[in-house]
PDB file of C-alpha atoms in Angstrom:
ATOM      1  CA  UNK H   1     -18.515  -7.249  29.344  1.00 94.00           C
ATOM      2  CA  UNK H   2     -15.043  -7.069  31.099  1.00 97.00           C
ATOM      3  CA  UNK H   3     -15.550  -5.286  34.593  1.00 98.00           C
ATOM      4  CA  UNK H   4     -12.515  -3.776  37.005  1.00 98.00           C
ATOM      5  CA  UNK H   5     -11.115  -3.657  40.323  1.00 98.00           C
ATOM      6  CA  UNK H   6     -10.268  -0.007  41.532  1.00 98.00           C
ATOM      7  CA  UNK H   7      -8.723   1.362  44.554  1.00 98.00           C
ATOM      8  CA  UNK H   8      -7.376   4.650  45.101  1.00 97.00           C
ATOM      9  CA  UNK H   9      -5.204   4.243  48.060  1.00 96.00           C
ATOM     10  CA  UNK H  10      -3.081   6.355  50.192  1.00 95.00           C
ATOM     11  CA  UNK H  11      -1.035   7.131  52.993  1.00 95.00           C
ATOM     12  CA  UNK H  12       0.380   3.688  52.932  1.00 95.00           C
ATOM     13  CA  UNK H  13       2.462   2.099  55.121  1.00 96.00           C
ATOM     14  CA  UNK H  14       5.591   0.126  53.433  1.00 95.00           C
ATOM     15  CA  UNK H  15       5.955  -2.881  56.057  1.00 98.00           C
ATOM     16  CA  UNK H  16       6.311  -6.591  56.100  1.00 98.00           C
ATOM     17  CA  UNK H  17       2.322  -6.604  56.095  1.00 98.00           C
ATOM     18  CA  UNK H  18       2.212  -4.469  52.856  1.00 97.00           C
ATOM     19  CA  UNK H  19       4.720  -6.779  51.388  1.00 97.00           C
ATOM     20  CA  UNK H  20       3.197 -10.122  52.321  1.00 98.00           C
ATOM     21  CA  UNK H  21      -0.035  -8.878  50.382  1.00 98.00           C
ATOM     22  CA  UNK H  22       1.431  -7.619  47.296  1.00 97.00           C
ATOM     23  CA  UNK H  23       3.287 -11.137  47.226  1.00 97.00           C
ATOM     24  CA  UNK H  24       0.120 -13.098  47.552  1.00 98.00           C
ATOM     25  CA  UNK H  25      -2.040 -11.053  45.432  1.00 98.00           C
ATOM     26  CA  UNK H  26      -1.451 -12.188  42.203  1.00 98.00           C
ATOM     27  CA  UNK H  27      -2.397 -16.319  42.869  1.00 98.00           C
ATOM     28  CA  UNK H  28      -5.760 -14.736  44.422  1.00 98.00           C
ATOM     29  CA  UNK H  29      -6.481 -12.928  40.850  1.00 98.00           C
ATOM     30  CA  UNK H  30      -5.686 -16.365  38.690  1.00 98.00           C
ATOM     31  CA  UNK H  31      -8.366 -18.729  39.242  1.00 98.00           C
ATOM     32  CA  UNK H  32     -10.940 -15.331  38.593  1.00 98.00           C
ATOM     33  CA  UNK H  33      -8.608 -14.317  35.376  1.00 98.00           C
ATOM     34  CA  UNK H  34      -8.171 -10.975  37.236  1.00 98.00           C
ATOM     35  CA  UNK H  35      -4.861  -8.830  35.982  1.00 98.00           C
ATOM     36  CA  UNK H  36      -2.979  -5.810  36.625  1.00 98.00           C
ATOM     37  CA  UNK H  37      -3.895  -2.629  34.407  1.00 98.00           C
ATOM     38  CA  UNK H  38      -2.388  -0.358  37.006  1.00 97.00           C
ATOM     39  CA  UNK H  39      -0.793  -0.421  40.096  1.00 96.00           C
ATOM     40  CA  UNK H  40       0.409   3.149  41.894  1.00 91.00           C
ATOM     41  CA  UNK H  41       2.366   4.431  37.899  1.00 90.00           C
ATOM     42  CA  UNK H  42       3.570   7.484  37.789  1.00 91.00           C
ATOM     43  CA  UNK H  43       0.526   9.861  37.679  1.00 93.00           C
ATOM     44  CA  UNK H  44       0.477  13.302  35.940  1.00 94.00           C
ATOM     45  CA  UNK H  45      -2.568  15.435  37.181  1.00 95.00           C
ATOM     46  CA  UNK H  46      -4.103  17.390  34.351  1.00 97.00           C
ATOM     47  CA  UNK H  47      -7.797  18.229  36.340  1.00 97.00           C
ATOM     48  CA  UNK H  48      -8.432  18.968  39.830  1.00 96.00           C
ATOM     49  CA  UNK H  49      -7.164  17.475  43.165  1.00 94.00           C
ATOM     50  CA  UNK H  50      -4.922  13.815  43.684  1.00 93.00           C
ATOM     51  CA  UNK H  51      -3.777  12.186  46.604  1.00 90.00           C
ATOM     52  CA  UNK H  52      -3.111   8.729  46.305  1.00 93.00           C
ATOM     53  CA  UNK H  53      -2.139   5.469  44.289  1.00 95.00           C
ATOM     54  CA  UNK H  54      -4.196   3.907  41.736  1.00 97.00           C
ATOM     55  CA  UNK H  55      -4.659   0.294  41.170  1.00 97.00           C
ATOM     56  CA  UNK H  56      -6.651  -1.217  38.148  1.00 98.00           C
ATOM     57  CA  UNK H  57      -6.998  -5.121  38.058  1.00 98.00           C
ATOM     58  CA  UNK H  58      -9.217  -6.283  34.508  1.00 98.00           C
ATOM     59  CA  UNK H  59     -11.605  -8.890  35.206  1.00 98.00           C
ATOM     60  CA  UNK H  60     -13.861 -11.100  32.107  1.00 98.00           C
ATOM     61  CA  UNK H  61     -16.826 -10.004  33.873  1.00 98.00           C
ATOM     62  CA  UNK H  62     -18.704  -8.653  37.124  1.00 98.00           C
ATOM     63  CA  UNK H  63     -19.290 -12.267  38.653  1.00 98.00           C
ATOM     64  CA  UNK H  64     -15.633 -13.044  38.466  1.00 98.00           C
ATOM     65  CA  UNK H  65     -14.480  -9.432  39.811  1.00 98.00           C
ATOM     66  CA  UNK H  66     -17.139 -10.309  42.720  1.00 98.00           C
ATOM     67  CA  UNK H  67     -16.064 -13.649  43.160  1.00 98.00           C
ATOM     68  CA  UNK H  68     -12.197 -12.655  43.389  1.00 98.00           C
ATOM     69  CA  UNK H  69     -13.445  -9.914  46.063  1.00 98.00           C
ATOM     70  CA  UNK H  70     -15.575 -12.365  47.763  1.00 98.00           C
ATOM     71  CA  UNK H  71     -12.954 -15.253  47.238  1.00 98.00           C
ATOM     72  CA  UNK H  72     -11.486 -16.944  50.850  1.00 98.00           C
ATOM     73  CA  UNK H  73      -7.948 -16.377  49.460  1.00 98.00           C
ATOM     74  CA  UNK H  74      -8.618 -12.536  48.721  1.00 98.00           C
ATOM     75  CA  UNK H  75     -10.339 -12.148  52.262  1.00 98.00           C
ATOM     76  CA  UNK H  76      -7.246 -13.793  53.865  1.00 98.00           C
ATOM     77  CA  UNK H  77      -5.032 -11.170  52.883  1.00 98.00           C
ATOM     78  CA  UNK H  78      -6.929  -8.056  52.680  1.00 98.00           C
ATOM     79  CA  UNK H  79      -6.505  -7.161  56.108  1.00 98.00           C
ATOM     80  CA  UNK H  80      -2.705  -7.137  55.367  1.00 98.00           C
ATOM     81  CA  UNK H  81      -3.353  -3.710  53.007  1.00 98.00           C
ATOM     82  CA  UNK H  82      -6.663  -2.139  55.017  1.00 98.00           C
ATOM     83  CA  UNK H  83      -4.503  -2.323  58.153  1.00 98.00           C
ATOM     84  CA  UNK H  84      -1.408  -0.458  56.861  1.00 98.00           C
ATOM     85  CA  UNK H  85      -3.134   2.078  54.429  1.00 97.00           C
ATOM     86  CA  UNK H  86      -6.032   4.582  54.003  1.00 97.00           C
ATOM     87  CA  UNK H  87      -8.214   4.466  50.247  1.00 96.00           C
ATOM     88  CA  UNK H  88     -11.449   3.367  48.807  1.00 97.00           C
ATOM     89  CA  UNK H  89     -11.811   0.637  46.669  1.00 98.00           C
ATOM     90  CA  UNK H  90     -14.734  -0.437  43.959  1.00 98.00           C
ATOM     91  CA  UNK H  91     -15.646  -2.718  41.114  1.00 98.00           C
ATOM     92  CA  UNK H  92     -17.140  -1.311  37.684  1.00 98.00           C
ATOM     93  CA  UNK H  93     -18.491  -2.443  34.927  1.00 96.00           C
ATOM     94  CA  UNK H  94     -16.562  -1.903  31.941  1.00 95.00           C
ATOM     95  CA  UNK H  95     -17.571  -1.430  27.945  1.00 91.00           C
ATOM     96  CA  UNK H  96     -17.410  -3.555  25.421  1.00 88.00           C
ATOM     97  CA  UNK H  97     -14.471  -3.689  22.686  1.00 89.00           C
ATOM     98  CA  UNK H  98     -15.858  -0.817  19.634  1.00 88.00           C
ATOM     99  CA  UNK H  99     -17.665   0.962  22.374  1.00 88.00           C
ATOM    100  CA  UNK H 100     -18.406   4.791  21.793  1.00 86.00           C
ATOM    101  CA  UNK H 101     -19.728   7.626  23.988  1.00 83.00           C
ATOM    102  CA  UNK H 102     -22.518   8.067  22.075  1.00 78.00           C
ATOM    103  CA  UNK H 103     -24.159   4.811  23.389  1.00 79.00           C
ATOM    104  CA  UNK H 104     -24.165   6.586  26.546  1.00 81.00           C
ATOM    105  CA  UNK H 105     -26.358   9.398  25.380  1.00 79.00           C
ATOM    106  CA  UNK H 106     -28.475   6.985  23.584  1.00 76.00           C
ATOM    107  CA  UNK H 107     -29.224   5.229  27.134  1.00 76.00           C
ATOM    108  CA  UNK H 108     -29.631   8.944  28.624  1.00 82.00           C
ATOM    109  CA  UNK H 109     -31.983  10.900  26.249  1.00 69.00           C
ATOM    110  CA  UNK H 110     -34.057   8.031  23.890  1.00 61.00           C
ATOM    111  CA  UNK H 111     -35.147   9.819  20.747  1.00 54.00           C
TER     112      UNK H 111
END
């Protein structure tokens, strides 16, 4: 089951720090087969409140999103972005290809 990288990031700071991570990032994600779904598009709010860029990054699975997270190289630089900007950031487990929302309300209410 694929899994994903999220952060929802903001107030950041565009400096040499900023650009020295977004230049590494990509050999960190490799060896883990992590890749870019999103990162900070053009957002159009049709519900509630938004502040902030989102970035997606696809992963196979949860190890390898953990392992990436976890990974020396990613540890390295990730001081580069959480000194320069403000945001959360998560991994989730994704669904697999075909999947429908009523598996969901199979899990939540068993006949």
């Amino acid at each position: 089951m694929p899994a994903y990288a999220f952060a929802v990031l903001r107030d950041v700071q565009i400096n040499d720090e900023i650009a020295q991570y977004i230049s590494r990032i990509d050999a960190t994600l490799a060896p883990f087969g992590g890749v870019f779904k999103i990162h900070g598009g053009k957002t159009e709010v049709v519900e509630g409140p938004w502040a902030g860029d989102l970035i997606a990054i696809a992963f196979p699975d949860m190890a390898s999103a953990r392992q990436w997270y976890q990974s020396e190289a990613y540890q390295a630089i990730l001081p580069l972005r959480t000194r320069n900007s403000r945001g959360i950031a998560f991994l989730v487990e994704g669904v697999d290809e075909g999947y429908t929302g009523r598996q969901m309300l199979a899990k939540l209410a068993p006949c």
